[in-house]
Tab-separated table of C-alpha atoms in Angstrom:
chain	number	residue	atom	x	y	z
S	1198	MET	CA	-34.653	16.958	4.683
S	1199	HIS	CA	-35.353	13.506	6.025
S	1200	ILE	CA	-32.740	12.739	8.733
S	1201	ARG	CA	-32.089	9.403	10.418
S	1202	THR	CA	-29.372	8.006	12.681
S	1203	PHE	CA	-27.925	4.533	12.189
S	1204	ARG	CA	-25.780	2.475	14.529
S	1205	ALA	CA	-23.627	-0.416	13.318
S	1206	ALA	CA	-20.508	-2.381	14.221
S	1207	SER	CA	-18.436	-0.617	11.539
S	1208	LEU	CA	-18.646	2.383	9.247
S	1209	GLN	CA	-18.999	0.122	6.205
S	1210	ASP	CA	-21.966	-1.687	7.810
S	1211	ALA	CA	-23.623	1.635	8.652
S	1212	LEU	CA	-23.208	2.913	5.082
S	1213	GLU	CA	-24.695	-0.297	3.715
S	1214	GLU	CA	-27.709	0.056	6.011
S	1215	ILE	CA	-28.124	3.691	4.933
S	1216	ARG	CA	-28.085	2.638	1.306
S	1217	GLN	CA	-30.651	-0.080	1.866
S	1218	GLN	CA	-33.064	2.038	3.900
S	1219	MET	CA	-32.609	5.527	2.433
S	1220	GLY	CA	-31.277	4.878	-1.049
S	1221	PRO	CA	-28.049	5.900	-2.795
S	1222	ASP	CA	-28.867	9.644	-2.711
S	1223	ALA	CA	-28.444	9.832	1.072
S	1224	SER	CA	-25.665	12.027	2.464
S	1225	VAL	CA	-23.647	11.357	5.605
S	1226	LEU	CA	-23.997	14.312	7.967
S	1227	HIS	CA	-22.074	13.145	11.027
S	1228	THR	CA	-20.206	10.120	12.367
S	1229	ARG	CA	-19.069	9.222	15.850
S	1230	GLN	CA	-18.133	6.188	17.909
S	1231	VAL	CA	-20.343	5.294	20.879
S	1232	ARG	CA	-20.211	2.642	23.563
S	1233	ASP	CA	-23.234	1.009	25.197
S	1234	GLY	CA	-23.368	-0.363	28.708
S	1235	TRP	CA	-23.621	1.509	32.012
S	1236	MET	CA	-22.200	5.020	31.462
S	1237	GLY	CA	-20.119	3.652	28.586
S	1238	TRP	CA	-18.435	0.987	30.684
S	1239	LEU	CA	-18.415	-2.742	29.991
S	1240	GLY	CA	-20.150	-2.252	26.662
S	1241	ARG	CA	-19.437	-2.660	22.984
S	1242	THR	CA	-18.235	0.097	20.657
S	1243	TYR	CA	-20.415	1.095	17.719
S	1244	VAL	CA	-20.229	3.596	14.895
S	1245	GLU	CA	-23.157	6.003	14.873
S	1246	VAL	CA	-23.850	7.704	11.549
S	1247	THR	CA	-26.406	10.450	10.938
S	1248	ALA	CA	-27.629	10.555	7.333
S	1249	GLY	CA	-29.882	12.972	5.485
S	1250	LEU	CA	-31.996	12.795	2.367
S	1251	ARG	CA	-33.380	15.885	0.642
S	1252	ASP	CA	-37.079	15.958	-0.227
S	1253	ALA	CA	-37.885	15.333	-3.873
S	1254	ILE	CA	-38.970	18.432	-5.845
S	1255	ASP	CA	-41.795	18.414	-8.382
S	1256	ALA	CA	-42.068	20.463	-11.574
S	1257	ASN	CA	-43.489	23.437	-9.629
S	1258	GLY	CA	-40.502	23.530	-7.261
S	1259	ARG	CA	-42.480	22.065	-4.354
S	1260	PRO	CA	-41.635	18.936	-2.326
S	1261	SER	CA	-43.333	16.033	-4.082
S	1262	LEU	CA	-43.190	13.807	-1.011
S	1263	GLU	CA	-43.426	14.488	2.684
S	1264	SER	CA	-40.239	13.521	4.455
S	1265	ASP	CA	-42.020	10.884	6.494
S	1266	ASP	CA	-43.391	9.270	3.323
S	1267	LEU	CA	-40.029	8.602	1.684
S	1268	GLU	CA	-39.709	4.958	0.685
S	1269	GLU	CA	-36.632	2.974	-0.125
S	1270	ASN	CA	-37.850	1.946	-3.565
S	1271	THR	CA	-38.259	5.580	-4.625
S	1272	PHE	CA	-34.516	5.804	-5.342
S	1273	ALA	CA	-32.382	3.957	-7.851
S	1274	PRO	CA	-28.581	3.688	-7.992
S	1275	GLU	CA	-26.724	5.902	-10.434
S	1276	GLU	CA	-25.854	4.165	-13.691
S	1277	ASP	CA	-22.106	4.776	-13.432
S	1278	ALA	CA	-21.604	3.841	-9.798
S	1279	SER	CA	-22.285	0.943	-7.489
S	1280	PRO	CA	-24.744	1.603	-4.603
S	1281	ARG	CA	-21.898	1.790	-2.108
S	1282	GLN	CA	-19.927	4.126	-4.362
S	1283	SER	CA	-22.998	6.356	-4.700
S	1284	VAL	CA	-23.292	6.739	-0.932
S	1285	PHE	CA	-19.611	7.671	-0.753
S	1286	MET	CA	-19.854	10.168	-3.597
S	1287	HIS	CA	-22.920	11.901	-2.182
S	1288	SER	CA	-21.384	12.020	1.282
S	1289	ALA	CA	-18.009	13.336	0.119
S	1290	SER	CA	-19.322	16.921	0.052
S	1291	MET	CA	-20.167	16.611	3.767
S	1292	LEU	CA	-16.516	16.126	4.775
S	1293	ALA	CA	-14.900	18.689	7.054
S	1294	GLY	CA	-13.154	21.457	5.110
S	1295	PRO	CA	-9.582	20.158	5.481
S	1296	LEU	CA	-10.690	16.616	4.674
S	1297	GLN	CA	-12.398	17.793	1.492
S	1298	ALA	CA	-9.113	19.415	0.462
S	1299	TYR	CA	-7.245	16.205	1.279
S	1300	ARG	CA	-9.748	14.259	-0.814
S	1301	GLU	CA	-8.982	16.395	-3.845
S	1302	GLN	CA	-5.239	15.973	-3.337
S	1303	LEU	CA	-5.551	12.222	-2.876
S	1304	ILE	CA	-7.525	11.874	-6.101
S	1305	ASP	CA	-5.068	14.147	-7.917
S	1306	SER	CA	-2.317	11.794	-6.691
S	1307	GLY	CA	-3.972	8.835	-8.397
S	1308	VAL	CA	-6.019	7.421	-5.517
S	1309	ALA	CA	-9.407	6.098	-6.612
S	1310	ALA	CA	-12.314	8.164	-5.293
S	1311	ILE	CA	-13.827	5.215	-3.431
S	1312	THR	CA	-10.477	4.535	-1.729
S	1313	ALA	CA	-9.995	8.195	-0.825
S	1314	ASP	CA	-13.495	8.309	0.657
S	1315	ARG	CA	-12.894	5.135	2.648
S	1316	TRP	CA	-9.692	6.571	4.092
S	1317	LEU	CA	-11.347	9.879	4.954
S	1318	ARG	CA	-14.438	8.295	6.517
S	1319	ALA	CA	-12.117	6.177	8.630
S	1320	THR	CA	-10.302	9.380	9.543
S	1321	GLU	CA	-13.532	11.028	10.712
S	1322	SER	CA	-14.511	7.906	12.603
S	1323	PHE	CA	-11.082	7.763	14.243
S	1324	ALA	CA	-11.368	11.381	15.342
S	1325	ALA	CA	-14.911	10.839	16.607
S	1326	GLY	CA	-13.732	7.902	18.674
S	1327	LEU	CA	-11.351	10.261	20.448
S	1328	GLY	CA	-14.248	12.551	21.273
S	1329	GLU	CA	-12.860	15.362	19.122
S	1330	THR	CA	-15.093	17.513	16.939
S	1331	HIS	CA	-13.140	20.691	16.222
S	1332	GLY	CA	-9.560	21.706	15.558
S	1333	GLN	CA	-8.588	18.234	14.417
S	1334	PRO	CA	-5.002	17.276	13.562
S	1335	TRP	CA	-6.557	15.841	10.404
S	1336	MET	CA	-3.326	14.847	8.664
S	1337	GLU	CA	-2.238	12.808	11.698
S	1338	HIS	CA	-5.619	11.063	11.811
S	1339	LEU	CA	-5.476	10.389	8.053
S	1340	GLN	CA	-1.991	8.936	8.351
S	1341	ARG	CA	-3.105	6.663	11.203
S	1342	SER	CA	-6.118	5.496	9.201
S	1343	ILE	CA	-3.982	4.573	6.183
S	1344	ALA	CA	-1.322	2.988	8.395
S	1345	ARG	CA	-3.907	0.434	9.500
S	1346	GLU	CA	-4.070	-0.862	5.912
S	1347	LEU	CA	-0.325	-1.082	5.325
S	1348	ARG	CA	1.496	-4.386	5.588
S	1349	LEU	CA	5.087	-4.145	6.802
S	1350	GLY	CA	7.185	-7.279	6.717
S	1351	GLY	CA	10.420	-6.244	8.379
S	1352	PRO	CA	13.966	-6.861	7.158
S	1353	ILE	CA	15.667	-9.991	5.857
S	1354	ARG	CA	16.697	-12.269	8.728
S	1355	THR	CA	19.846	-14.359	8.588
S	1356	GLN	CA	21.599	-16.791	10.903
S	1357	PRO	CA	25.364	-17.429	10.840
S	1358	GLY	CA	26.116	-20.839	9.400
S	1359	SER	CA	22.709	-21.178	7.711
S	1360	LYS	CA	22.507	-20.319	4.006
S	1361	HIS	CA	19.564	-17.979	3.362
S	1362	ILE	CA	18.636	-17.327	-0.283
S	1363	VAL	CA	16.880	-14.113	-1.331
S	1364	ALA	CA	15.912	-13.192	-4.907
S	1365	LEU	CA	14.963	-9.746	-6.177
S	1366	VAL	CA	12.541	-9.533	-9.100
S	1367	GLY	CA	10.738	-6.707	-10.839
S	1368	PRO	CA	10.404	-4.628	-14.004
S	1369	THR	CA	13.256	-2.909	-15.796
S	1370	GLY	CA	14.670	0.308	-14.394
S	1371	VAL	CA	13.492	0.086	-10.785
S	1372	GLY	CA	16.985	-0.296	-9.299
S	1373	LYS	CA	17.271	-4.007	-8.485
S	1374	THR	CA	21.052	-4.220	-8.973
S	1375	THR	CA	21.773	-1.145	-6.852
S	1376	THR	CA	19.403	-2.465	-4.176
S	1377	ILE	CA	21.256	-5.799	-4.198
S	1378	ALA	CA	24.514	-3.903	-3.623
S	1379	LYS	CA	22.994	-1.926	-0.726
S	1380	LEU	CA	21.694	-5.081	0.936
S	1381	ALA	CA	25.003	-6.889	0.417
S	1382	ALA	CA	27.022	-4.008	1.871
S	1383	GLY	CA	24.687	-3.624	4.813
S	1384	PHE	CA	24.803	-7.288	5.775
S	1385	ARG	CA	28.540	-7.456	5.176
S	1386	ILE	CA	29.488	-4.326	7.116
S	1387	GLN	CA	26.767	-3.976	9.751
S	1388	GLU	CA	25.676	-7.570	10.315
S	1389	ARG	CA	29.091	-9.095	9.575
S	1390	ARG	CA	27.555	-11.841	7.464
S	1391	ARG	CA	29.227	-13.789	4.660
S	1392	ILE	CA	27.521	-12.801	1.418
S	1393	GLY	CA	27.410	-14.424	-2.017
S	1394	LEU	CA	25.978	-12.863	-5.181
S	1395	VAL	CA	24.282	-14.457	-8.177
S	1396	THR	CA	23.130	-12.599	-11.270
S	1397	ILE	CA	20.886	-13.925	-13.987
S	1398	ASP	CA	20.615	-10.506	-15.640
S	1399	THR	CA	22.608	-11.559	-18.686
S	1400	PHE	CA	20.350	-9.554	-20.994
S	1401	ARG	CA	22.269	-6.423	-19.988
S	1402	ILE	CA	26.057	-6.725	-19.995
S	1403	ALA	CA	26.253	-3.463	-18.044
S	1404	ALA	CA	24.211	-5.012	-15.227
S	1405	VAL	CA	26.652	-7.910	-14.877
S	1406	GLN	CA	29.609	-5.530	-14.916
S	1407	GLN	CA	27.939	-3.293	-12.337
S	1408	LEU	CA	27.381	-6.157	-9.916
S	1409	GLU	CA	30.891	-7.503	-10.558
S	1410	ALA	CA	32.293	-4.097	-9.613
S	1411	TYR	CA	30.363	-4.115	-6.338
S	1412	ALA	CA	31.460	-7.703	-5.641
S	1413	GLU	CA	35.097	-6.799	-6.224
S	1414	ILE	CA	34.948	-3.731	-3.976
S	1415	MET	CA	33.331	-5.704	-1.150
S	1416	ASP	CA	35.391	-8.853	-1.815
S	1417	LEU	CA	32.326	-11.039	-2.329
S	1418	PRO	CA	32.052	-14.242	-4.371
S	1419	MET	CA	29.810	-13.896	-7.414
S	1420	GLU	CA	28.345	-16.272	-9.984
S	1421	VAL	CA	26.693	-15.607	-13.349
S	1422	VAL	CA	23.831	-17.924	-14.357
S	1423	GLU	CA	22.371	-18.127	-17.857
S	1424	LYS	CA	20.226	-21.272	-17.669
S	1425	PRO	CA	18.034	-22.805	-14.959
S	1426	ALA	CA	20.239	-25.905	-14.815
S	1427	GLU	CA	23.196	-23.752	-13.820
S	1428	MET	CA	21.498	-22.263	-10.765
S	1429	GLN	CA	22.091	-24.881	-8.072
S	1430	PRO	CA	25.759	-25.546	-9.031
S	1431	ALA	CA	26.379	-21.780	-8.968
S	1432	ILE	CA	24.898	-21.437	-5.492
S	1433	GLU	CA	27.024	-24.347	-4.284
S	1434	ARG	CA	30.180	-22.734	-5.703
S	1435	LEU	CA	29.566	-19.692	-3.515
S	1436	GLY	CA	30.662	-21.839	-0.608
S	1437	ASP	CA	29.736	-21.497	3.026
S	1438	VAL	CA	27.927	-18.130	2.969
S	1439	ASP	CA	25.164	-16.896	5.235
S	1440	LEU	CA	23.192	-14.978	2.615
S	1441	VAL	CA	22.836	-15.449	-1.148
S	1442	LEU	CA	21.405	-12.454	-3.018
S	1443	ILE	CA	20.090	-13.175	-6.534
S	1444	ASP	CA	19.799	-10.334	-9.049
S	1445	THR	CA	17.370	-10.997	-11.896
S	1446	ALA	CA	16.792	-9.347	-15.270
S	1447	GLY	CA	14.100	-6.711	-15.501
S	1448	ARG	CA	11.003	-8.068	-17.128
S	1449	SER	CA	7.819	-6.540	-18.448
S	1450	PRO	CA	4.924	-7.726	-16.273
S	1451	SER	CA	2.888	-8.219	-19.465
S	1452	SER	CA	5.419	-10.616	-21.028
S	1453	ASP	CA	4.184	-14.070	-20.098
S	1454	ALA	CA	7.140	-15.831	-21.741
S	1455	ARG	CA	9.739	-13.796	-19.832
S	1456	ILE	CA	7.853	-14.252	-16.563
S	1457	ASP	CA	7.737	-18.000	-17.195
S	1458	GLN	CA	11.536	-18.010	-17.655
S	1459	LEU	CA	11.912	-16.147	-14.382
S	1460	VAL	CA	9.654	-18.596	-12.574
S	1461	GLU	CA	11.712	-21.523	-13.839
S	1462	LEU	CA	14.971	-19.920	-12.658
S	1463	LEU	CA	13.449	-19.241	-9.246
S	1464	ARG	CA	12.179	-22.810	-9.062
S	1465	MET	CA	15.759	-24.035	-9.452
S	1466	ALA	CA	17.118	-21.489	-6.946
S	1467	GLN	CA	14.498	-22.324	-4.285
S	1468	PRO	CA	14.774	-18.892	-2.588
S	1469	ASP	CA	13.669	-18.510	1.005
S	1470	GLU	CA	12.397	-15.032	0.143
S	1471	THR	CA	11.472	-13.285	-3.112
S	1472	HIS	CA	11.246	-9.496	-2.984
S	1473	LEU	CA	9.333	-7.669	-5.706
S	1474	VAL	CA	11.069	-4.347	-6.444
S	1475	MET	CA	8.898	-1.409	-7.549
S	1476	ALA	CA	9.554	2.299	-7.957
S	1477	ALA	CA	7.723	4.789	-5.729
S	1478	THR	CA	7.458	6.994	-8.814
S	1479	SER	CA	5.183	4.462	-10.519
S	1480	SER	CA	1.558	5.239	-11.283
S	1481	VAL	CA	-1.271	3.346	-9.623
S	1482	SER	CA	-1.967	1.452	-12.847
S	1483	THR	CA	1.703	0.494	-13.182
S	1484	VAL	CA	1.870	-0.848	-9.629
S	1485	ARG	CA	-1.249	-2.900	-10.211
S	1486	SER	CA	0.179	-4.235	-13.467
S	1487	VAL	CA	3.442	-5.209	-11.741
S	1488	LEU	CA	1.621	-6.927	-8.875
S	1489	ARG	CA	-0.543	-8.844	-11.299
S	1490	GLY	CA	2.238	-9.682	-13.770
S	1491	PHE	CA	4.765	-10.906	-11.192
S	1492	ALA	CA	2.245	-12.890	-9.140
S	1493	PRO	CA	3.495	-16.199	-10.692
S	1494	ALA	CA	6.902	-15.513	-9.080
S	1495	ARG	CA	5.130	-15.656	-5.688
S	1496	PRO	CA	6.842	-12.646	-4.088
S	1497	THR	CA	6.947	-12.766	-0.299
S	1498	ALA	CA	7.745	-9.063	0.167
S	1499	ALA	CA	8.073	-5.810	-1.760
S	1500	ILE	CA	10.805	-3.178	-1.900
S	1501	LEU	CA	9.873	0.384	-2.817
S	1502	THR	CA	12.712	2.277	-4.527
S	1503	LYS	CA	13.304	5.877	-5.654
S	1504	LEU	CA	11.402	7.360	-2.763
S	1505	ASP	CA	13.510	10.493	-3.092
S	1506	GLU	CA	12.190	11.017	-6.626
S	1507	ALA	CA	8.504	10.568	-5.744
S	1508	THR	CA	6.370	13.682	-5.240
S	1509	ASN	CA	4.021	11.676	-3.017
S	1510	THR	CA	3.237	8.125	-1.924
S	1511	ALA	CA	-0.569	8.269	-1.838
S	1512	GLY	CA	-1.111	6.574	-5.185
S	1513	VAL	CA	1.352	3.742	-4.757
S	1514	LEU	CA	0.139	3.074	-1.208
S	1515	SER	CA	-3.458	2.888	-2.387
S	1516	ALA	CA	-2.457	0.303	-4.992
S	1517	LEU	CA	-0.561	-1.734	-2.396
S	1518	SER	CA	-3.183	-1.616	0.333
S	1519	SER	CA	-6.666	-1.491	-1.093
S	1520	SER	CA	-7.158	-4.102	-3.788
S	1521	ASP	CA	-9.202	-7.225	-3.177
S	1522	SER	CA	-8.242	-8.762	-6.542
S	1523	LEU	CA	-4.434	-8.438	-6.300
S	1524	PRO	CA	-1.987	-10.108	-3.928
S	1525	ARG	CA	-1.211	-7.981	-0.874
S	1526	ILE	CA	2.440	-8.415	0.027
S	1527	PRO	CA	4.265	-6.715	2.903
S	1528	LEU	CA	6.837	-3.991	2.340
S	1529	SER	CA	10.329	-4.864	3.503
S	1530	TYR	CA	12.658	-2.005	2.471
S	1531	LEU	CA	12.614	1.529	1.095
S	1532	THR	CA	15.401	3.117	-0.915
S	1533	ASN	CA	15.884	6.845	-1.366
S	1534	GLY	CA	19.004	7.453	-3.451
S	1535	GLN	CA	21.970	5.871	-5.193
S	1536	GLN	CA	24.461	5.798	-2.335
S	1537	VAL	CA	25.648	2.308	-1.335
S	1538	PRO	CA	24.988	1.206	1.367
S	1539	ASP	CA	23.442	4.313	2.942
S	1540	ASP	CA	20.277	4.993	0.961
S	1541	ILE	CA	18.172	2.068	2.150
S	1542	GLN	CA	16.079	1.503	5.253
S	1543	VAL	CA	13.576	-0.961	6.652
S	1544	ALA	CA	10.079	0.033	5.545
S	1545	SER	CA	8.132	2.009	8.116
S	1546	ALA	CA	4.672	3.573	8.075
S	1547	GLU	CA	6.116	6.811	9.428
S	1548	THR	CA	8.457	7.267	6.467
S	1549	LEU	CA	5.868	6.281	3.876
S	1550	LEU	CA	3.143	8.502	5.282
S	1551	SER	CA	5.389	11.499	5.835
S	1552	ARG	CA	5.408	11.721	2.034
S	1553	LEU	CA	1.693	11.019	1.590
S	1554	LEU	CA	0.746	14.220	-0.235
S	1555	PRO	CA	2.757	16.778	-2.188
S	1556	THR	CA	2.027	19.544	0.339
S	1557	THR	CA	3.789	17.562	3.047
S	1558	LEU	CA	6.970	17.187	1.009
S	1559	GLN	CA	8.150	20.761	0.589
S	1560	ASN	CA	11.739	21.233	1.716
S	1561	GLN	CA	11.782	17.782	3.299
S	1562	HIS	CA	14.422	15.107	2.843
S	1563	LEU	CA	14.220	11.467	3.884
S	1564	ASP	CA	16.925	10.476	6.341
S	1565	ALA	CA	18.363	7.036	5.687
S	1566	ALA	CA	18.147	4.517	8.450
């Protein structure tokens, strides 16, 4: 085997250099973080990666090339994978035993192989930076590595005497109306704010009745809007409130006409915040479709619902954190049940990652904030 060691500013840079100099068939054997300078002081931190490449075998079962004679142009990328993906796939078998098991579980949970490998390489690099080589708390390192990619936006902020408008949008069946009720109750009871409700979900009579019931119980003013022109007068009729919560009809992210109607209603409402509501039980492809379909509504944050029904969060987190082609919006809240106002909490990496894989969920229950 031809073995070489590469040093670069990041793991991604090192893998790219390996691909360029050794070809896509190279395997990563070891990674660690090193610091230059006098005895490691006052220097820069690098990632050092040791890679190996097996000698080619001829028809007689003998090495066809000496290891020192291997040339970069001897190797070609695999047809079904990009050069960078090939390096990841060939190096995946070199992961530590527990990490290899985690890789399989991540992929089974819907995480793309290239994303799983990126997370796990970052995990190895993180552990190497701590100077640890054996007996790793691998799950903790994996959780920390993924946490670095998460965007958390914090809760809705209100000021007494200043009307703050927040709209909730999203597909059908994700729990927007119940989430509106939880937010309204929380701000009314805990924050002692004056709350007004608006619903434009007139496609479902039951949704209007449900929100009306919550408004009556909490003694909150509520308005029903059917057309964009009715939005501003309805908000004004709510009076001197601190927070206006707007409930919208569920829409298919693939229905351009319905999304256009939503955008027009939001344009008239002029919300300070728009939260895209998605279910934690959704598949990776569904989350991507929702992010893409509701992009015209310009969501400023995302709410993840039904966390109590999700077997794991790996897939949905990969869709939220790893795409270069979709908008990356911060998570604001998590919901984990139907109880109003208890089953909602501000989004935290700890809660999301405690449910990363199915094996970490046995006999566990999420405590509401």
